[in-house]
Each structure stands twice: as structure tokens, then as C-alpha cells.
Coordinates of C-alpha atoms (C1' of nucleotides) in Angstrom, one line a residue:
Chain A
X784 CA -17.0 22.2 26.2
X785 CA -18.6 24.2 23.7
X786 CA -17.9 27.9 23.0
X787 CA -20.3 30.3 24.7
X788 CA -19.7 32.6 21.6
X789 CA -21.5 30.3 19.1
X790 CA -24.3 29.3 21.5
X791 CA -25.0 33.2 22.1
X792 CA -24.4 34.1 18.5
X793 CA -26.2 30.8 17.2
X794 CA -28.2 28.6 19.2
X795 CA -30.0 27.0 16.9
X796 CA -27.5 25.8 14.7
X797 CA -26.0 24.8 17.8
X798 CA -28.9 23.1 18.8
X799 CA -30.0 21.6 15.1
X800 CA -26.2 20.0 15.3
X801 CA -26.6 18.5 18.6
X802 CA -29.7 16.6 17.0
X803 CA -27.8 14.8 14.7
X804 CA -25.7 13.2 17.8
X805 CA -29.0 12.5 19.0
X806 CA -29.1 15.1 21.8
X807 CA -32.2 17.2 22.2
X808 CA -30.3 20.4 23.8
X809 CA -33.2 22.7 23.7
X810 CA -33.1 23.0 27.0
X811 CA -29.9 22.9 28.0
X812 CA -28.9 25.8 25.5
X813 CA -32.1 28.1 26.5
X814 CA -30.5 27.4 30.5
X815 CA -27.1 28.3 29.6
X816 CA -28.6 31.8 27.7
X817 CA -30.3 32.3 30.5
X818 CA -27.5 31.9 33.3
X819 CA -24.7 33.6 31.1
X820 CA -27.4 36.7 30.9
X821 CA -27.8 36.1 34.9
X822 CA -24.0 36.0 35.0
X823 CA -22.7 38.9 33.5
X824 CA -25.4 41.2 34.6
X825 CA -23.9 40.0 38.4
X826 CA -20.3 40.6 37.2
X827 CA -21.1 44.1 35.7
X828 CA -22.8 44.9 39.0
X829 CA -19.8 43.7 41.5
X830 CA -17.2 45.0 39.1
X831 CA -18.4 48.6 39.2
X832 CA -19.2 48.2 42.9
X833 CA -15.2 46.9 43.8
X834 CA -14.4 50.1 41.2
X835 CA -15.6 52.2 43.7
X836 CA -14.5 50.3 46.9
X837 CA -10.6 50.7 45.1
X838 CA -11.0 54.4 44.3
X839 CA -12.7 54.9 47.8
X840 CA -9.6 52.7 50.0
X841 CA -6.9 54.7 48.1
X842 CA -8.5 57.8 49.5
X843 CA -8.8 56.4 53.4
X844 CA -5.0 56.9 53.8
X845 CA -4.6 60.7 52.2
X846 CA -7.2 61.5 54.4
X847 CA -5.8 60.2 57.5
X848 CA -2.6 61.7 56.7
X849 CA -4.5 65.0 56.6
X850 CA -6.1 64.2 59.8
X851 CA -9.7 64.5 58.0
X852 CA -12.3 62.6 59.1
X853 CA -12.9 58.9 58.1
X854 CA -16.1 57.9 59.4
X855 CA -18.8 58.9 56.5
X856 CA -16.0 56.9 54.3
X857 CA -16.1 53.9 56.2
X858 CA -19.7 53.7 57.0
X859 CA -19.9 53.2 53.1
X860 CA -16.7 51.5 52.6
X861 CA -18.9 48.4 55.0
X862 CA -22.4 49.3 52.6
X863 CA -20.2 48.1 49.4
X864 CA -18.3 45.1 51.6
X865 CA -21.5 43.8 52.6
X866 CA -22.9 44.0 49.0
X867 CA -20.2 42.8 47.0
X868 CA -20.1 39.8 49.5
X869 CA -23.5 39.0 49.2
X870 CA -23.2 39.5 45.4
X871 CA -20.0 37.5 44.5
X872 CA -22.1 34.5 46.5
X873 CA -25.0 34.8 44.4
X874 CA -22.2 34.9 41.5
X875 CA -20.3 31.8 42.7
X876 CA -23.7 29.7 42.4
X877 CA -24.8 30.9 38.9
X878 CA -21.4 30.6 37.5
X879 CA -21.2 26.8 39.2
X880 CA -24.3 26.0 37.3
X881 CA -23.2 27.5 34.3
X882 CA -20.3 25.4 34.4
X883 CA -21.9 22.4 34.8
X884 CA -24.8 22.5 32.2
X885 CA -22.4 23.5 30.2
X886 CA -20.2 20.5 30.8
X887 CA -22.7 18.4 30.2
X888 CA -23.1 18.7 26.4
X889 CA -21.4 16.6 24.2
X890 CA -19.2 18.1 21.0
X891 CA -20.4 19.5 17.6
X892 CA -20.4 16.6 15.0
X893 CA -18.6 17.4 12.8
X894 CA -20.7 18.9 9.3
X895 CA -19.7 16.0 7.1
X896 CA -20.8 13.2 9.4
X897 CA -24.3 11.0 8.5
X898 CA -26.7 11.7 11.3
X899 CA -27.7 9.2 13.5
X900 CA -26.7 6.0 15.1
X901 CA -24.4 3.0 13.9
X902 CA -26.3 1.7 11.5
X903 CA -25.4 5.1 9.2
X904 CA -22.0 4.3 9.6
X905 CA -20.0 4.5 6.5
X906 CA -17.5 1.8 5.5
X907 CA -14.5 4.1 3.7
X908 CA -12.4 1.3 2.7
X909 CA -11.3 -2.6 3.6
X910 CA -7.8 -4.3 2.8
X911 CA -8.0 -7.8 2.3
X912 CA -10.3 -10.6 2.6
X913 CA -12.1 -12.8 5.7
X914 CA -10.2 -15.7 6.1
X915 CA -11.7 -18.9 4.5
X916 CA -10.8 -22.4 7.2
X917 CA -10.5 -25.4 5.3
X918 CA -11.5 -26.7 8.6
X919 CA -13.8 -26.0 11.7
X920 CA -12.0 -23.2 12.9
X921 CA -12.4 -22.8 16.7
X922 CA -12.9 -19.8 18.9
X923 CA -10.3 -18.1 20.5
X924 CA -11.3 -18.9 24.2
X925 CA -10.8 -22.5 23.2
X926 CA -7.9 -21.8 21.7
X927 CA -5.7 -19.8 24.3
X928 CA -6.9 -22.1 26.6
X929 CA -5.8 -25.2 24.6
X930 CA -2.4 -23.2 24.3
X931 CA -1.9 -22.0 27.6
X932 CA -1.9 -18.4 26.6
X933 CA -4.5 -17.1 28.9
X934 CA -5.4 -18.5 32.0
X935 CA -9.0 -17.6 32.6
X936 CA -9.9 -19.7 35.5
X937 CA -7.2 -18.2 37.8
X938 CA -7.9 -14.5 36.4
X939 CA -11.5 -14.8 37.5
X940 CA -9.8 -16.8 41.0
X941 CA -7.6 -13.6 41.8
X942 CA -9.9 -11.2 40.8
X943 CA -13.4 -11.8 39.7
X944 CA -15.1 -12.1 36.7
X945 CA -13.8 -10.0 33.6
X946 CA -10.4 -10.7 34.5
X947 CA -7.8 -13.1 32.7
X948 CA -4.1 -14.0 33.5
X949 CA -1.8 -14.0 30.4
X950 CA 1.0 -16.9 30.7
X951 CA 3.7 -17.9 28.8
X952 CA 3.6 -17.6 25.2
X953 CA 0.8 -15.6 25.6
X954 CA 2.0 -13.2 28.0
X955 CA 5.0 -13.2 25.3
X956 CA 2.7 -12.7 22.2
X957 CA 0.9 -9.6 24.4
X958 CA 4.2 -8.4 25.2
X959 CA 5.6 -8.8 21.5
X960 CA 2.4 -6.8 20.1
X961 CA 3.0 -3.8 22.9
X962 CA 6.3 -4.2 21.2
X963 CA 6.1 -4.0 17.1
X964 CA 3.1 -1.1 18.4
X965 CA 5.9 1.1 20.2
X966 CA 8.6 1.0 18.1
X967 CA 6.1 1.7 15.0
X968 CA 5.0 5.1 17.0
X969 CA 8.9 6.0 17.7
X970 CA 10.1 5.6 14.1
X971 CA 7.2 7.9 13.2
X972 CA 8.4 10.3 15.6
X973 CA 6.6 10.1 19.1
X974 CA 7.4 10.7 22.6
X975 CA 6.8 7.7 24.5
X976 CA 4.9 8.8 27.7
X977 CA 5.0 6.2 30.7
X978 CA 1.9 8.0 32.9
X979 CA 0.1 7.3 36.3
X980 CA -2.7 4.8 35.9
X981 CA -4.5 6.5 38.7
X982 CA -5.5 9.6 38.0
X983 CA -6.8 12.9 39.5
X984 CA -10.5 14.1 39.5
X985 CA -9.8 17.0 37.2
X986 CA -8.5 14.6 33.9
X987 CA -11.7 12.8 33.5
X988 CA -13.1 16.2 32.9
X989 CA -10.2 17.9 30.8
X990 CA -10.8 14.2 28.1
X991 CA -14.8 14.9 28.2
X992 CA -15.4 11.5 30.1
X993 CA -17.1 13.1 33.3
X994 CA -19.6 13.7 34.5
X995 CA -21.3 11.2 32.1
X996 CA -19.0 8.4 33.1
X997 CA -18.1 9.0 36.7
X998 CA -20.0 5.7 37.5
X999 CA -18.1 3.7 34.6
X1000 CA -14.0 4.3 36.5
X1001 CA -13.2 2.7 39.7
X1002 CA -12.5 5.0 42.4
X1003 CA -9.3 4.6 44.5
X1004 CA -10.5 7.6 47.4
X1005 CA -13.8 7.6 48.1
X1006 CA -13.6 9.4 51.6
X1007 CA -14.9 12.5 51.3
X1008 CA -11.7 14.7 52.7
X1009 CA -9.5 12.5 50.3
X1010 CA -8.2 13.4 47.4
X1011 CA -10.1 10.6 44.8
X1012 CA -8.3 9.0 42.1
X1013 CA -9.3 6.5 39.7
X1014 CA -8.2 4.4 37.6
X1015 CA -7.5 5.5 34.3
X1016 CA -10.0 4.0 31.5
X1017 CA -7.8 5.0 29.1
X1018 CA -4.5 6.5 28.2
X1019 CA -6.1 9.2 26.4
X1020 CA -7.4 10.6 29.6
X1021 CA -3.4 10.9 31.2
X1022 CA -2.2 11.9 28.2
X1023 CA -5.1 15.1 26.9
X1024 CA -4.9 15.9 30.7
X1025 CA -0.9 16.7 30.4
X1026 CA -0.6 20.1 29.0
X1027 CA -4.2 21.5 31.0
X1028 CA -3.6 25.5 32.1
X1029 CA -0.7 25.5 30.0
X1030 CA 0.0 27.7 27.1
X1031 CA 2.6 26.3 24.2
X1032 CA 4.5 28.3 21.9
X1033 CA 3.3 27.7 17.9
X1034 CA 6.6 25.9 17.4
X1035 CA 6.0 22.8 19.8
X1036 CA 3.1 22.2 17.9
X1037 CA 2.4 19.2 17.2
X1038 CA 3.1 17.1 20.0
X1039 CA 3.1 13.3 19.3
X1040 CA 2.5 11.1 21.8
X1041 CA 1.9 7.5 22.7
X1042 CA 1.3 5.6 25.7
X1043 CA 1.1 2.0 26.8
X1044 CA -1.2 1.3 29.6
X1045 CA -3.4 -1.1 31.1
X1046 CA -7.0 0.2 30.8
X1047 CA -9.5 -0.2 33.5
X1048 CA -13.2 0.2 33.2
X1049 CA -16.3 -1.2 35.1
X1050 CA -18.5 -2.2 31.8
X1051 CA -21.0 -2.5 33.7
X1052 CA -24.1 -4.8 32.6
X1053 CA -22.1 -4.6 28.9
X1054 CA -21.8 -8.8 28.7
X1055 CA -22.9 -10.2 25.8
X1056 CA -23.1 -13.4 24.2
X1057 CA -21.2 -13.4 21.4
X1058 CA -18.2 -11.3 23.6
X1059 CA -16.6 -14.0 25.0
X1060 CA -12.9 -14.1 26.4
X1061 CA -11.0 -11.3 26.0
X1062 CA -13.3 -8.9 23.3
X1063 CA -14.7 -6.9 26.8
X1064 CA -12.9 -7.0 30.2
X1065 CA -12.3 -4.9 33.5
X1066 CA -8.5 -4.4 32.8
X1067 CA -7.4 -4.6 29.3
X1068 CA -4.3 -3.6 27.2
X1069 CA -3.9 -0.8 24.6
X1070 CA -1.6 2.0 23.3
X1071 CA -2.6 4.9 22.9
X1072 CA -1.7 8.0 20.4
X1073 CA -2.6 11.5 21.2
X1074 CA -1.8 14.9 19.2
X1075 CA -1.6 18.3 19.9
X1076 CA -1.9 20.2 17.0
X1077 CA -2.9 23.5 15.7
X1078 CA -6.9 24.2 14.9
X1079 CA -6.2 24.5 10.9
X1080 CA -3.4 21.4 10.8
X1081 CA -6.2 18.5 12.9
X1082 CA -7.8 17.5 9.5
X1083 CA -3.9 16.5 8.6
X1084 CA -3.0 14.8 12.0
X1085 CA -6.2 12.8 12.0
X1086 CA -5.7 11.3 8.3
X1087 CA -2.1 11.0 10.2
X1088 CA -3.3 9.1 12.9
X1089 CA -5.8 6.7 10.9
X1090 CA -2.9 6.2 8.4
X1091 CA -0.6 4.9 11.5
X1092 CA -3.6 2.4 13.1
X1093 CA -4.6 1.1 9.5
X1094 CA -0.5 0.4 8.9
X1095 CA -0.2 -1.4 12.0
X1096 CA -2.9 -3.8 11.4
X1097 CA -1.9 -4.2 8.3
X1098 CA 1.6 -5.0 9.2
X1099 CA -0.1 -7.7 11.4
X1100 CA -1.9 -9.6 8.0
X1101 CA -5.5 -8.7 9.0
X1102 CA -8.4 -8.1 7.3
X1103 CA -10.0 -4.9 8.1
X1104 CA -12.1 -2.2 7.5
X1105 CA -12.0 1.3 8.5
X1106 CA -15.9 2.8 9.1
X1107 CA -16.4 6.3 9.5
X1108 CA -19.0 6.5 12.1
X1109 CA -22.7 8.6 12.4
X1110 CA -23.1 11.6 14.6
X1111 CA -24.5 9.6 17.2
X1112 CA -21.9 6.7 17.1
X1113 CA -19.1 9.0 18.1
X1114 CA -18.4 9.9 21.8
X1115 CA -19.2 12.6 23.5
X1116 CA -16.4 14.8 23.1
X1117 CA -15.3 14.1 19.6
X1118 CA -16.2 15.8 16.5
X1119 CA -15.5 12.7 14.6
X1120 CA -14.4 9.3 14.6
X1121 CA -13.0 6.5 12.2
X1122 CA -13.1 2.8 13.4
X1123 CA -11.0 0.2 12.2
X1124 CA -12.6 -3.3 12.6
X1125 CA -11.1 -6.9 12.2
X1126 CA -12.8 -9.6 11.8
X1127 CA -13.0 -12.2 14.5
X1128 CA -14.4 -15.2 12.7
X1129 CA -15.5 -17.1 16.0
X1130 CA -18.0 -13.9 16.1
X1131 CA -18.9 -13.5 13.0
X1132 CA -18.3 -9.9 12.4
X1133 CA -16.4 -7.2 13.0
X1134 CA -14.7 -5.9 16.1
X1135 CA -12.9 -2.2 16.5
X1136 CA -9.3 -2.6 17.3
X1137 CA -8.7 1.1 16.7
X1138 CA -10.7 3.8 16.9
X1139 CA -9.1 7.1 16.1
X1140 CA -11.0 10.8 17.2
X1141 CA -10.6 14.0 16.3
X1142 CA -12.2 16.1 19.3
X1143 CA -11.3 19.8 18.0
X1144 CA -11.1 22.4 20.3
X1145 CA -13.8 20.5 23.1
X1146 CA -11.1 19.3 24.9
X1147 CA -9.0 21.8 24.7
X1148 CA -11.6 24.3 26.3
X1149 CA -12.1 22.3 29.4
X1150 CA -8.9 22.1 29.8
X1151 CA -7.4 25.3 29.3
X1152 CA -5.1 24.2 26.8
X1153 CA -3.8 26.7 24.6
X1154 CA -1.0 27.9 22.1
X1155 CA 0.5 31.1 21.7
X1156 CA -0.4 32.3 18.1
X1157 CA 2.9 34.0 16.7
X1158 CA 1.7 36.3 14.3
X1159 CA -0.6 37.8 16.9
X1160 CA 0.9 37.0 20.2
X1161 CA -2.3 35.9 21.5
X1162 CA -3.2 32.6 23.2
X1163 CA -5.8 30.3 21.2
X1164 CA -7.3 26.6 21.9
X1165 CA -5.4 23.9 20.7
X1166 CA -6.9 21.1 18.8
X1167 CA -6.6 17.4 20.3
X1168 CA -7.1 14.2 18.9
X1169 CA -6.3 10.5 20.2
X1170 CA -6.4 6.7 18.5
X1171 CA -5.7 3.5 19.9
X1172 CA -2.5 2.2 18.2
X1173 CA -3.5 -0.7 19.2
X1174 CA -5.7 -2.6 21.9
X1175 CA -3.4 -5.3 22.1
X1176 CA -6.0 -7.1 24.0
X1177 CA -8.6 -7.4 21.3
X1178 CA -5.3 -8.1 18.9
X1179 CA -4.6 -11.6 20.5
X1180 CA -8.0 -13.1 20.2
X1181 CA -7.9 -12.4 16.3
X1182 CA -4.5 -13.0 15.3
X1183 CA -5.1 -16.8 17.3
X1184 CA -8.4 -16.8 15.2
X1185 CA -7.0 -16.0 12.2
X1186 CA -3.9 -17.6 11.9
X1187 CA -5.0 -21.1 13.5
X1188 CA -4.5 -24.2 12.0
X1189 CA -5.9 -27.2 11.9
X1190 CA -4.4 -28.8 14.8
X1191 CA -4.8 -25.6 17.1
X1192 CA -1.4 -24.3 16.7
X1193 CA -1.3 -20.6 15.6
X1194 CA 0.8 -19.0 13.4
X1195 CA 2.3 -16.1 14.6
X1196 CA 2.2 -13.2 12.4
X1197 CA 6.2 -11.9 10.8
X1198 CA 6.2 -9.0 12.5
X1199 CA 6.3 -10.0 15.9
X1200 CA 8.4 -12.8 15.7
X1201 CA 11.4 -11.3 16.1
X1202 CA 10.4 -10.3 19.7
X1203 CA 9.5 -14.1 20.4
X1204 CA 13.1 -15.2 19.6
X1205 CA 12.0 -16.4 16.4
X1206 CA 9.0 -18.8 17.1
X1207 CA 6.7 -19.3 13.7
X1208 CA 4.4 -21.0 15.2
X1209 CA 3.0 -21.5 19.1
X1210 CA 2.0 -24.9 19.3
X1211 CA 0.4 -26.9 22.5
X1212 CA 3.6 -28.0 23.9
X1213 CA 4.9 -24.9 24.6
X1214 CA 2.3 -24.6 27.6
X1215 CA 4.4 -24.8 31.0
X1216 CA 0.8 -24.9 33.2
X1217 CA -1.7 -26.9 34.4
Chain B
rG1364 C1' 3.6 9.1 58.3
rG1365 C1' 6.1 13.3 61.6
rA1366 C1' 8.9 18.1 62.1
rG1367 C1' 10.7 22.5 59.8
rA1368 C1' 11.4 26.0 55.6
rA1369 C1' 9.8 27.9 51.1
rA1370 C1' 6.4 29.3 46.6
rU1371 C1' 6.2 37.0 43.8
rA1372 C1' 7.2 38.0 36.1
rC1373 C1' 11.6 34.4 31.4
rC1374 C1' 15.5 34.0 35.7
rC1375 C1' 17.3 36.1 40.5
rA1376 C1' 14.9 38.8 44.1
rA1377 C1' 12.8 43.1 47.7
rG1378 C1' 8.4 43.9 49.8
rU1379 C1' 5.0 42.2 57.9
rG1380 C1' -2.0 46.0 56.5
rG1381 C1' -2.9 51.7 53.1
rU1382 C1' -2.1 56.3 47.0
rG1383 C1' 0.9 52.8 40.4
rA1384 C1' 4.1 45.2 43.4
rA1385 C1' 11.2 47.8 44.3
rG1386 C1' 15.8 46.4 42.1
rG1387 C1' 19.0 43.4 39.1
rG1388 C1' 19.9 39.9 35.1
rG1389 C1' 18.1 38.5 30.4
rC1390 C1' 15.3 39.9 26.2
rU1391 C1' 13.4 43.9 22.5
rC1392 C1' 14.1 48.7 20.4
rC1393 C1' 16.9 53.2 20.1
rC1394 C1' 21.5 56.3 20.7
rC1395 C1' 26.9 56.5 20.6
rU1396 C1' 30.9 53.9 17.8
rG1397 C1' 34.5 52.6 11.2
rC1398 C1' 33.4 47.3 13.3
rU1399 C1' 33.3 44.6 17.9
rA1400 C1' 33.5 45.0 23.1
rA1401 C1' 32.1 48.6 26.6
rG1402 C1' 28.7 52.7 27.5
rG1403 C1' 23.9 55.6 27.5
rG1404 C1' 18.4 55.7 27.0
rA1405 C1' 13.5 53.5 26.6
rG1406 C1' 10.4 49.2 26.9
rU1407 C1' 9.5 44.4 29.1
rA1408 C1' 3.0 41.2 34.4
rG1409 C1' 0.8 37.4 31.9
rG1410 C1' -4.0 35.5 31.6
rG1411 C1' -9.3 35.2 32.6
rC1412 C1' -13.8 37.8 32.9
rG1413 C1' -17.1 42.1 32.0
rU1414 C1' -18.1 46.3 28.8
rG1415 C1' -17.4 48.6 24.0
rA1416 C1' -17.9 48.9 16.7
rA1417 C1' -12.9 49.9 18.2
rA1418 C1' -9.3 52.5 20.9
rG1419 C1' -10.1 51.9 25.6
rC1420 C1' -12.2 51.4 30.4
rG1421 C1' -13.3 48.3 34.6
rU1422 C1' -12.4 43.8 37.5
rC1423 C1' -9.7 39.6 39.3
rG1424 C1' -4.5 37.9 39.3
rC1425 C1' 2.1 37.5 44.4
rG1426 C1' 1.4 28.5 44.4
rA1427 C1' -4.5 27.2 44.8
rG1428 C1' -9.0 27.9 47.6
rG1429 C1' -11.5 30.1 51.7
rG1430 C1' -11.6 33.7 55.8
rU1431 C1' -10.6 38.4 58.9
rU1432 C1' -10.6 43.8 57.6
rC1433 C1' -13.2 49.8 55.2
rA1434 C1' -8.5 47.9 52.9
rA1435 C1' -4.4 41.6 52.3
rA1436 C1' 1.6 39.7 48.6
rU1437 C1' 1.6 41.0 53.9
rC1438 C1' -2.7 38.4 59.2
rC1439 C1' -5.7 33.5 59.9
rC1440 C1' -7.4 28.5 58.0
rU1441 C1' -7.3 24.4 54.5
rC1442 C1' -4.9 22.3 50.4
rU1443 C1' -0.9 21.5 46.6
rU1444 C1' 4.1 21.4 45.3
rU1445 C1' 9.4 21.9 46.3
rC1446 C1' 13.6 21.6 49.8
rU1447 C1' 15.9 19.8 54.6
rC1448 C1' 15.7 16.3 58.6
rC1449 C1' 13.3 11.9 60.9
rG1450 C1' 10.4 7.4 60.3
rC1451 C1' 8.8 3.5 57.0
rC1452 C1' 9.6 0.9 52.6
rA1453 C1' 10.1 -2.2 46.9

RNA sequence: GGAGAAAUACCCAAGUGGUGAAGGGGCUCCCCUGCUAAGGGAGUAGGGCGUGAAAGCGUCGCGAGGGUUCAAAUCCCUCUUUCUCCGCCA
């Protein structure tokens, strides 16, 4: 959510920033001016009627002590009832569409950040090389299926379409990954968070994801009387929802935090071509880092945070590139984001494995998330920002493209081997299934 | 899933319709004391919103949201959470 103040003080810088995200606000912003107006004039209106209701009912019992008469009181004690009743209705439903305009537009881009879409993105730096085959190399579908990584057939059997089944080494090379991934984030110093993967209504608000992507989760509830729950698209969502209505103190800033989670999300109509396997399913794997930090230290913790995902691939052997992306290629909520891509040679480009965010104080004001200043004593908006570290899903597909060999074996990269009790290399007979 | 009890500030806790939401602990400051302990005194209800240049003023806050009433911490309804008991269960 945006702050009132600047839209009041300076709509049209609000709404000339908005256009390089590629949103036209105009109208939202001259709606919100003109239901804050409508608002406050109602709150100054029922405010100094309920000032006189509360000097009026602290009279009422002097007077009947006295044994004066109450009835000229009470005739206009009901006038102001009725009025501030009618009022705070009329208030209710100008405030509720406030609220909701309001919620609907996306975060300031951040100055720096090349306007438009994706093909303004800006590629910051790359470590290594695309791998060269001295061979045909093959495509990872072929390739876990050869190996008896991933069993697609059965994944689509127990569950539909966009759903795989990872198996014996595979299910071990996942697992490894989730592995080297967590105990990366608790050398550096993070709380490892183990959160619900259904989540309350009120999350997918605090993270910026709804309304815009209501239809996008699947819903657990969808009674009306029940509570609904969905499931959780990302771990972001869990883990920017945690500290919502709560005020920190200065000193437990920043909080470091990283969560493994299956992610689910509907992707609806998103199939393409050249996305084969495992690059775009309903359920997928990822860790997730998010920081709490204060408003002037988020420049720091976001270098932090893109350091931390650019190491880890690294650590893997990968190629990769990290892409600072246009105004209009970052999400809604954030002020700005950094990719980092790997390249998946059976696709011929580039494909984020990380994508790390820095969404200021947007969250923060949905959410109510605040930190008590010391050297005032007042509350203020905390800053949050969140990167993958890593999809592990979109991990396994590359590292068995990149480190096949010739006879459809995979290397498998030094990091992880010591969670694999060793194993260099995964070759075909290691497949237990048919 | 069923029955009962509870939710008031940093903690404990009083408050069953009416003029500033008691009291205690803790914490902060001050006094006393050569120092410490003890003692004495004062302060300690946050946060949102509105208004204002500011000081301030107003308003809403007793788990949350509704309602009844001239007036609600107090009465009614719904929900959430915690505890106790029962049921079911990996």
C-alpha cells in the first residue's frame, strides 16, 4: 500500500511513477483524493458529534442525582444516536472503498529502475560461461526420465497435469539441494521457519498478492461461513505475514529468515512450448529468504540477499547472470527486483532460479508492521524484502543439463555430494522403478 | 467434533450499566543514606484516526467484529485464541 501522505502531497509524481510500472493510475489516484476528502470530512463530523454525546452522558447521572429533569437531555441524547449511526454507516462504506482502491495499486518503482517491460532489463553481471557439449546434449525430461529421477507419468496419474513424482536419486538430489540451501542460510545467520502451507485470507494481502491473484491460489474453504485458506504460492507470503499488527523494538531488527516449502500455484493458461518438465508446475519446491530490516539499512540487506542467491549458484558450478529488471518487470509490491538466470541449454536461454525483491515499506503498510524507533519512541514501517534461495525445482532440471555426459549419466555437482553419501555421478542403474 | 471456563497495560489483578478503567509488582526519575539494603515521593495505557504551524484538542481503544441502550469492560449475538474435561485420530 502506498502512503496517503505522498498521494495527497504529490499525486502526480505518484502518478508519473506508476507509469513507468506501466500502470495508468490517473484514476485511481483522483478516487482515492476524492474518498479520503469524503472520509475525513465524515470523521470530523461524527467525532465532534460523539464529543458532545460524552460531555452530554456524563451530565445524565449528576442530574439524576439532583433529581433534575432528564427528558430535554435524552430527547437529544437519541437526535445525536440516530445521527452518529447513520453517519458511522455512511463512514464504514467510504472508508471500505478507500481501502480497496487503495489496495489495488501496485508499489513505487524504485527511481533508478529503466521503465518499462523486460526487454529494458539490465544484465549487471554473469559468472562463467554456457556450457559447450562435445555431444548432442539431451533435454532434461529425457534425462530424469532415462535416470529415474522424476516419474512424470505417475505425477500426472495421482494428480493431473503439472504434477511430477520425484524417486530415488532424484528425490535424493532434491532433497540434497533443500540441504546445501539451508545450511548456507544458517551459517549466515538465519532463523529457519517451518510455516503452515495453508494460509489465512489476510497473508495474501499483508505480501501484496491479493486481490490481483486471488484467482492464481487454490482455495482449501470455499463455503461462505468457513474460514478460507489457501495454499501458500510462496513462502514469502507465511513468512512477510509473521510479524503483521506487531510492533518490534529497533534492536531485533533485522530479522533473517528462511523457509523451505512446497509452493503451490494454479499457472493458469502459462504452458509453453519450450517449458517442458519441471521449469512451470502446480506444486514446486523453493526456499525462501525474507528480511525485516530498518527503512535506511534495505539497500544493505538487498545487496545482502542477492550476494547469498548469486553464492549459492555459484557454489553449485553454474553459469549465470544476475539482470536487474524494468519497472514493469517487477511485481506488484516490490520496489525492485534482481533476477538471477541459469542457463538451461535444452531451452536455449535463460531461466530465473532466484529472484530477490526489495518491496520497502508497501508491505509493511498493509500489514501493520512496524518498529519502535529508539531515539523517538515512536512506531515507524519496517522495510521487507524476500529472495528465493533457491527454487530447487528449477535447480534439478539444469544441474542434469549441465553436468550430463555423453552416455546420460550426470555429474553431480561437489557440493551436494556429501548429502548423497558420496555419489559423483548418478548413472542409469541406479533407477529402482519401472 | 461436544461441554465448560477464561481473555483488562510489561506482569499479576479489581471492576455486573452512569462523572477521570482500582490496587500491586516491575520499570524510570527524585528524596533520604558515607556505600549497599531498606524506606519515602512522583511518573508509568499503548496505538490508530481526525484537526492544528506547533503545543494541544477531539475521537476510537478492556481478545476481534456486530448489536441493545441516552450511556457498555459490564447486557446480547458471532468469531478467534487459551485452559480443563469428553470424543476421534497419525
Amino acid at each position: 500500500m502506498l502512503d496517503i501522505k505522498l498521494i495527497k502531497e504529490n499525486p502526480q509524481e505518484v502518478i508519473d511513477r506508476l507509469l513507468a510500472k506501466g500502470k495508468d493510475a490517473k484514476q485511481e489516484i483522483s478516487e482515492i483524493l476524492r474518498l479520503d476528502g469524503e472520509r475525513r470530512s465524515l470523521i470530523l463530523e461524527t467525532d465532534t458529534l460523539k464529543a458532545e454525546q460524552n460531555k452530554v452522558s456524563k451530565q445524565i447521572p449528576v442530574m439524576k442525582k439532583a433529581g433534575e429533569d432528564t427528558m430535554p437531555v435524552m430527547t437529544r441524547m437519541k437526535e445525536l444516536a440516530d445521527e452518529i449511526k447513520n453517519k458511522d454507516i455512511k463512514l464504514r462504506e467510504v472508508d471500505a472503498a478507500f481501502r480497496e482502491v487503495m489496495l489495488t495499486l501496485p508499489n513505487l518503482p524504485d527511481k533508478d529502475l529503466a521503465p518499462g517491460g523486460k526487454e529494458n532489463n539490465q544484465e549487471l553481471r554473469t559468472f562463467g560461461a554456457p556450457h559447450v557439449f562435445a555431444f548432442e546434449p539431451q533435454n532434461h525430461v529425457d534425462l530424469c526420465t532415462n535416470l529415474g529421477l522424476i516419474d512424470y507419468e505417475r505425477g500426472t496419474k495421482l494428480s493431473g497435469s503439472g504434477f511430477w513424482i520425484y524417486r530415488g536419486m532424484g528425490a535424493r538430489l532434491e532433497w540434497a539441494l533443500l540441504n546445501y540451501f539451508i545450511e548456507t542460510h544458517l551459517a549466515d545467520g538465519y532463523e529457519l521457519v517451518m510455516v503452515p502451507h495453508m494460509l489465512g485470507m489476510e497473508t495474501g494481502y499483508v505480501s501484496g498478492q491479493f486481490p490481483k491473484f486471488k484467482e492464481d491460489v487454490y482455495w482449501i474453504n470455499t463455503e461462505e461461513d468457513e474460514r478460507s485458506l489457501f495454499m501458500l504460492p510462496t513462502a514469502e507470503t507465511a513468512l512477510v505475514s509473521l510479524h503483521m499488527n506487531e510492533i518490534l523494538t529497533e534492536k531485533e531488527l533485522p530479522r533473517k529468515y528462511v523457509a523451505y516449502t512446497p509452493c503451490f500455484r494454479k499457472e493458469a493458461g502459462s504452458h509453453r512450448a519450450d517449458e517442458r518438465g519441471m521449469v512451470r508446475g502446480h506444486q514446486f519446491n523453493k526456499v525462501e529468504m525474507v528480511q525485516y530490516t530498518l527503512p535506511e539499512k534495505s539497500d544493505e540487506a538487498f545487496e545482502e540477499l542477492v550476494g547469498k542467491a548469486e553464492a549459492l549458484v555459484k557454489g553449485l558450478g553454474f553459469h549465470f547472470r544476475t539482470v536487474k529488471l524494468a519497472a514493469e518487470d517487477c511485481s506488484a509490491s516490490m520496489a525492485r527486483t534482481y533476477d538471477i538466470e541459469i542457463h538451461i541449454p535444452s531451452m536455449n536461454g535463460y531461466k530465473e532460479v532466484s529472484s530477490v525483491s526489495n518491496a520497502r515499506d508497501y508491505q509493511a503498510r498493509r500489514g501493520a508492521i512496524r518498529f519502535r524507533r529508539e531515539a523517538t519512541g515512536k512506531p515507524e514501517l519496517v522495510h521487507t524484502l524476500n529472495g528465493s534461495g533457491l527454487a530447487t525445482s528449477r535447480i534439478l532440471p539444469a544441474i542434469v543439463e549441465q553436468n550430463q555426459l555423453k552416455d546420460g549419466s550426470v555429474v553431480v555437482p561437489e557440493c551436494l555430494r556429501k548429502y548423497l553419501g558420496g555419489i559423483e555421478v548418478i548413472t542409469k542403474d541406479m533407477k529402482n522403478w519401472q
